Amino acid sequence: MNRLHALIFDVDGTLAETERDGHRPAFNAAFADCGLDWHWDEKLYGELLAVTGGKERIRHYAEHHDPACAARHDFAALVKQMHTAKTAHYLQRVAVGQLPLRPGVAELIAAAHSAGLRLAIATTTSPENVTALLRASLGPDAPGWFEVIGAGDCVPNKKPAPDIYHWVLTRLKLPAANCLAIEDSENGLQAALTASLRCLVTPGEYTANQDFSGALQVLGQQEILTVKYLDQAKAIPDSKNRASPNHPASSYVSA
């Protein structure tokens, strides 16, 4: 049995439900700032979440919905401008407390930190988004609890590619067998599994109906992520206990 040394958290949808009421309106505000009439409603944004990374999502939308904009000679600079403006709008929402952590997350992080487990982040969102959310939700010293924060463009390929997890594991100097990833989406789960990590999935409002085949455990939507899941993860020795790749992990852990 491999001893659990570290937890590696995704951020958006995992630590907090940031997408619908955080990133989405921030994107819309940024589009208005840049003189575009684009508007991402809740349904459309849910579909766009299949594309990981904010700048990548902007490019994808332009290519499919506004090809004239995508063909502009200054499009690359415009994407950067939009994403910078979007980050500023998002940080304003975080600062005023509009995006609280999901239930149980603060207690889990505090318990893991107190127990001596190493903590890390593996996300596609911008580094400033991560640190702002941690400070606003857990206190000014919270980013320092996380030994490694892998975020933004520190790797070339974003989830479902495993690059961000490989980057984090290299800096933790730990084998994947001694770590547990915590994700909310199919893309995140696939990134973790490809990096040979065990992965606990806590589905969010946009990801509840995705395929979580191969997850170590999948929580029901009404379940709260608590420290008990760490004990359960420690008790499962290897990948033999994961759901079969041909059978989605649909038997949820009871609360």
CSV table of C-alpha atoms in Angstrom, one decimal:
chain,number,residue,atom,x,y,z
A,1,MET,CA,0.0,0.0,0.0
A,2,ASN,CA,1.4,3.4,-1.0
A,3,ARG,CA,1.4,6.0,1.7
A,4,LEU,CA,-0.5,9.2,0.9
A,5,HIS,CA,2.0,12.2,1.1
A,6,ALA,CA,0.2,14.9,-0.9
A,7,LEU,CA,-3.1,16.2,-2.2
A,8,ILE,CA,-3.1,18.0,-5.5
A,9,PHE,CA,-6.2,20.1,-6.1
A,10,ASP,CA,-7.8,21.5,-9.2
A,11,VAL,CA,-9.3,24.9,-8.6
A,12,ASP,CA,-12.3,26.0,-10.8
A,13,GLY,CA,-15.3,23.8,-9.9
A,14,THR,CA,-13.3,21.9,-7.4
A,15,LEU,CA,-12.3,24.4,-4.7
A,16,ALA,CA,-15.2,26.7,-5.6
A,17,GLU,CA,-18.0,27.0,-8.1
A,18,THR,CA,-16.3,29.7,-10.0
A,19,GLU,CA,-17.4,29.1,-13.6
A,20,ARG,CA,-21.0,30.2,-14.0
A,21,ASP,CA,-21.0,33.3,-11.7
A,22,GLY,CA,-17.3,34.1,-11.7
A,23,HIS,CA,-15.4,33.5,-14.9
A,24,ARG,CA,-18.5,33.6,-17.3
A,25,PRO,CA,-19.6,37.2,-16.3
A,26,ALA,CA,-16.0,38.3,-16.2
A,27,PHE,CA,-15.5,37.1,-19.8
A,28,ASN,CA,-18.7,39.0,-20.8
A,29,ALA,CA,-17.5,42.2,-19.1
A,30,ALA,CA,-14.1,41.9,-20.9
A,31,PHE,CA,-15.8,41.5,-24.3
A,32,ALA,CA,-17.7,44.7,-23.6
A,33,ASP,CA,-14.5,46.4,-22.6
A,34,CYS,CA,-12.9,45.4,-25.9
A,35,GLY,CA,-15.9,46.6,-28.0
A,36,LEU,CA,-17.3,43.2,-28.9
A,37,ASP,CA,-20.9,42.2,-28.8
A,38,TRP,CA,-20.2,38.6,-27.7
A,39,HIS,CA,-22.2,37.2,-24.8
A,40,TRP,CA,-21.8,33.8,-23.2
A,41,ASP,CA,-25.0,32.7,-21.5
A,42,GLU,CA,-25.0,29.8,-19.0
A,43,LYS,CA,-25.8,27.1,-21.6
A,44,LEU,CA,-23.2,28.3,-24.1
A,45,TYR,CA,-20.5,28.6,-21.4
A,46,GLY,CA,-21.2,25.1,-20.3
A,47,GLU,CA,-20.4,23.9,-23.8
A,48,LEU,CA,-17.3,26.1,-24.0
A,49,LEU,CA,-15.9,24.5,-20.9
A,50,ALA,CA,-15.0,21.5,-23.0
A,51,VAL,CA,-12.1,23.8,-24.1
A,52,THR,CA,-9.7,24.2,-21.2
A,53,GLY,CA,-7.9,27.5,-20.7
A,54,GLY,CA,-9.4,31.0,-21.0
A,55,LYS,CA,-7.3,32.2,-23.9
A,56,GLU,CA,-8.0,28.9,-25.7
A,57,ARG,CA,-11.7,29.3,-25.0
A,58,ILE,CA,-11.7,32.8,-26.5
A,59,ARG,CA,-9.9,31.6,-29.7
A,60,HIS,CA,-12.2,28.6,-30.1
A,61,TYR,CA,-15.3,30.8,-29.8
A,62,ALA,CA,-14.0,33.3,-32.3
A,63,GLU,CA,-13.0,30.7,-34.8
A,64,HIS,CA,-16.5,29.1,-34.6
A,65,HIS,CA,-18.8,32.1,-34.0
A,66,ASP,CA,-16.9,35.2,-35.3
A,67,PRO,CA,-14.4,34.1,-37.9
A,68,ALA,CA,-14.0,37.7,-39.1
A,69,CYS,CA,-12.6,38.6,-35.6
A,70,ALA,CA,-10.4,35.5,-35.6
A,71,ALA,CA,-8.9,36.6,-39.0
A,72,ARG,CA,-7.9,40.1,-37.7
A,73,HIS,CA,-4.2,40.8,-38.0
A,74,ASP,CA,-4.2,41.8,-34.3
A,75,PHE,CA,-6.2,38.9,-33.1
A,76,ALA,CA,-3.4,37.4,-30.9
A,77,ALA,CA,-3.0,40.8,-29.2
A,78,LEU,CA,-6.8,41.1,-28.8
A,79,VAL,CA,-7.0,37.7,-27.1
A,80,LYS,CA,-4.3,38.7,-24.6
A,81,GLN,CA,-6.2,42.0,-24.0
A,82,MET,CA,-9.5,40.3,-23.4
A,83,HIS,CA,-8.0,37.7,-21.1
A,84,THR,CA,-6.2,40.4,-19.1
A,85,ALA,CA,-9.4,42.3,-18.7
A,86,LYS,CA,-11.3,39.2,-17.8
A,87,THR,CA,-8.9,38.4,-15.1
A,88,ALA,CA,-9.3,41.9,-13.6
A,89,HIS,CA,-13.1,41.5,-13.6
A,90,TYR,CA,-12.8,38.0,-12.0
A,91,LEU,CA,-10.5,39.2,-9.3
A,92,GLN,CA,-13.0,41.9,-8.4
A,93,ARG,CA,-15.7,39.3,-7.8
A,94,VAL,CA,-13.3,37.2,-5.7
A,95,ALA,CA,-12.3,40.2,-3.6
A,96,VAL,CA,-15.9,41.0,-2.6
A,97,GLY,CA,-16.6,37.5,-1.6
A,98,GLN,CA,-18.9,36.5,-4.4
A,99,LEU,CA,-17.2,33.1,-4.9
A,100,PRO,CA,-17.0,31.1,-1.7
A,101,LEU,CA,-15.3,27.7,-1.4
A,102,ARG,CA,-17.5,24.7,-1.9
A,103,PRO,CA,-18.8,23.2,1.4
A,104,GLY,CA,-16.2,21.2,3.3
A,105,VAL,CA,-13.3,22.3,1.2
A,106,ALA,CA,-11.9,24.8,3.8
A,107,GLU,CA,-12.1,22.1,6.5
A,108,LEU,CA,-10.5,19.5,4.3
A,109,ILE,CA,-7.5,21.8,3.5
A,110,ALA,CA,-7.1,22.8,7.1
A,111,ALA,CA,-7.2,19.2,8.3
A,112,ALA,CA,-4.7,18.0,5.6
A,113,HIS,CA,-2.4,20.9,6.4
A,114,SER,CA,-2.5,20.2,10.1
A,115,ALA,CA,-1.9,16.5,9.5
A,116,GLY,CA,1.3,17.3,7.6
A,117,LEU,CA,0.1,16.3,4.2
A,118,ARG,CA,1.7,18.3,1.5
A,119,LEU,CA,-0.6,20.4,-0.6
A,120,ALA,CA,-0.4,21.5,-4.3
A,121,ILE,CA,-2.5,23.0,-7.1
A,122,ALA,CA,-2.8,21.8,-10.6
A,123,THR,CA,-5.0,24.1,-12.7
A,124,THR,CA,-5.4,25.8,-16.0
A,125,THR,CA,-6.5,29.1,-14.5
A,126,SER,CA,-4.2,32.1,-14.0
A,127,PRO,CA,-1.9,32.1,-11.0
A,128,GLU,CA,-3.3,35.4,-9.8
A,129,ASN,CA,-6.8,33.8,-9.8
A,130,VAL,CA,-5.6,31.0,-7.6
A,131,THR,CA,-3.9,33.1,-5.0
A,132,ALA,CA,-6.7,35.6,-4.9
A,133,LEU,CA,-9.3,32.8,-4.2
A,134,LEU,CA,-7.1,31.2,-1.6
A,135,ARG,CA,-6.5,34.5,0.3
A,136,ALA,CA,-10.1,35.6,0.1
A,137,SER,CA,-11.5,32.2,1.3
A,138,LEU,CA,-8.8,30.9,3.7
A,139,GLY,CA,-6.8,33.9,4.8
A,140,PRO,CA,-3.8,35.9,3.6
A,141,ASP,CA,-1.3,33.2,4.4
A,142,ALA,CA,-3.2,30.4,2.6
A,143,PRO,CA,-1.2,30.4,-0.7
A,144,GLY,CA,1.9,29.5,1.4
A,145,TRP,CA,0.2,26.3,2.6
A,146,PHE,CA,0.5,25.0,-1.0
A,147,GLU,CA,4.0,23.9,-1.7
A,148,VAL,CA,3.6,23.9,-5.5
A,149,ILE,CA,1.1,25.9,-7.5
A,150,GLY,CA,0.9,24.8,-11.1
A,151,ALA,CA,-1.3,27.3,-12.9
A,152,GLY,CA,-1.8,29.1,-16.2
A,153,ASP,CA,0.6,28.8,-19.0
A,154,CYS,CA,3.5,27.0,-17.1
A,155,VAL,CA,3.0,24.0,-19.4
A,156,PRO,CA,2.3,24.0,-23.2
A,157,ASN,CA,-0.7,21.6,-23.2
A,158,LYS,CA,-3.6,22.0,-20.8
A,159,LYS,CA,-6.0,19.4,-19.4
A,160,PRO,CA,-6.9,16.7,-20.5
A,161,ALA,CA,-3.2,16.5,-21.3
A,162,PRO,CA,-1.3,15.4,-18.2
A,163,ASP,CA,1.4,18.1,-18.5
A,164,ILE,CA,0.3,20.2,-15.5
A,165,TYR,CA,0.3,17.1,-13.2
A,166,HIS,CA,3.8,16.0,-14.4
A,167,TRP,CA,5.0,19.6,-13.7
A,168,VAL,CA,3.6,19.5,-10.2
A,169,LEU,CA,4.9,16.0,-9.4
A,170,THR,CA,8.4,17.0,-10.6
A,171,ARG,CA,8.5,19.9,-8.2
A,172,LEU,CA,7.0,17.9,-5.3
A,173,LYS,CA,9.7,15.3,-6.0
A,174,LEU,CA,7.1,12.6,-5.3
A,175,PRO,CA,5.9,9.6,-7.3
A,176,ALA,CA,2.3,9.7,-8.5
A,177,ALA,CA,1.6,6.7,-6.3
A,178,ASN,CA,2.0,8.8,-3.1
A,179,CYS,CA,-0.4,11.6,-4.2
A,180,LEU,CA,-4.1,12.0,-4.7
A,181,ALA,CA,-5.6,14.4,-7.2
A,182,ILE,CA,-9.0,16.0,-6.5
A,183,GLU,CA,-10.9,17.1,-9.6
A,184,ASP,CA,-14.5,18.0,-10.7
A,185,SER,CA,-14.4,17.3,-14.5
A,186,GLU,CA,-13.8,14.6,-17.0
A,187,ASN,CA,-10.9,16.6,-18.5
A,188,GLY,CA,-9.3,17.0,-15.1
A,189,LEU,CA,-9.8,13.3,-14.3
A,190,GLN,CA,-8.2,12.2,-17.6
A,191,ALA,CA,-5.2,14.5,-17.0
A,192,ALA,CA,-4.7,12.9,-13.6
A,193,LEU,CA,-5.1,9.4,-14.8
A,194,THR,CA,-2.7,9.9,-17.6
A,195,ALA,CA,-0.2,11.1,-15.1
A,196,SER,CA,-0.8,7.8,-13.2
A,197,LEU,CA,-2.5,9.6,-10.3
A,198,ARG,CA,-5.4,8.3,-8.3
A,199,CYS,CA,-8.2,10.8,-8.5
A,200,LEU,CA,-11.2,11.6,-6.4
A,201,VAL,CA,-13.9,13.4,-8.3
A,202,THR,CA,-16.4,15.9,-6.8
A,203,PRO,CA,-18.7,16.9,-9.7
A,204,GLY,CA,-19.8,20.5,-10.0
A,205,GLU,CA,-22.8,22.3,-11.5
A,206,TYR,CA,-21.4,22.0,-15.0
A,207,THR,CA,-19.8,18.6,-14.8
A,208,ALA,CA,-22.4,16.3,-13.0
A,209,ASN,CA,-23.2,14.3,-16.2
A,210,GLN,CA,-19.7,13.7,-17.4
A,211,ASP,CA,-18.0,10.3,-17.7
A,212,PHE,CA,-15.8,9.6,-14.7
A,213,SER,CA,-14.6,6.2,-15.6
A,214,GLY,CA,-11.4,5.3,-13.8
A,215,ALA,CA,-12.0,7.6,-10.8
A,216,LEU,CA,-10.9,6.3,-7.4
A,217,GLN,CA,-14.2,7.7,-6.0
A,218,VAL,CA,-17.0,9.9,-7.3
A,219,LEU,CA,-19.0,11.9,-4.8
A,220,GLY,CA,-22.7,12.5,-5.2
A,221,GLN,CA,-23.6,16.1,-6.1
A,222,GLN,CA,-25.1,16.7,-2.6
A,223,GLU,CA,-22.1,15.2,-0.8
A,224,ILE,CA,-19.6,17.4,1.0
A,225,LEU,CA,-15.9,16.8,0.4
A,226,THR,CA,-14.6,16.0,3.9
A,227,VAL,CA,-11.5,14.6,5.6
A,228,LYS,CA,-13.1,11.1,5.7
A,229,TYR,CA,-12.2,10.7,2.0
A,230,LEU,CA,-8.5,11.0,2.9
A,231,ASP,CA,-8.8,7.9,5.1
A,232,GLN,CA,-10.7,6.1,2.4
A,233,ALA,CA,-8.1,7.0,-0.2
A,234,LYS,CA,-5.3,5.7,2.2
A,235,ALA,CA,-7.2,2.4,2.4
A,236,ILE,CA,-7.2,1.7,-1.3
A,237,PRO,CA,-3.8,0.4,-2.3
A,238,ASP,CA,-3.6,0.7,-6.1
A,239,SER,CA,-5.4,1.1,-9.4
A,240,LYS,CA,-7.1,-2.3,-9.2
A,241,ASN,CA,-9.8,-0.6,-7.1
A,242,ARG,CA,-10.6,2.1,-9.6
A,243,ALA,CA,-13.8,1.9,-11.7
A,244,SER,CA,-13.3,-0.1,-14.9
A,245,PRO,CA,-12.5,2.1,-18.0
A,246,ASN,CA,-15.6,0.5,-19.6
A,247,HIS,CA,-17.9,1.2,-16.7
A,248,PRO,CA,-18.4,4.7,-15.4
A,249,ALA,CA,-17.9,5.2,-11.7
A,250,SER,CA,-21.5,5.6,-10.9
A,251,SER,CA,-21.7,4.0,-7.4
A,252,TYR,CA,-21.2,7.0,-5.3
A,253,VAL,CA,-19.6,7.0,-1.8
A,254,SER,CA,-22.3,7.4,0.8
A,255,ALA,CA,-22.2,10.4,3.1
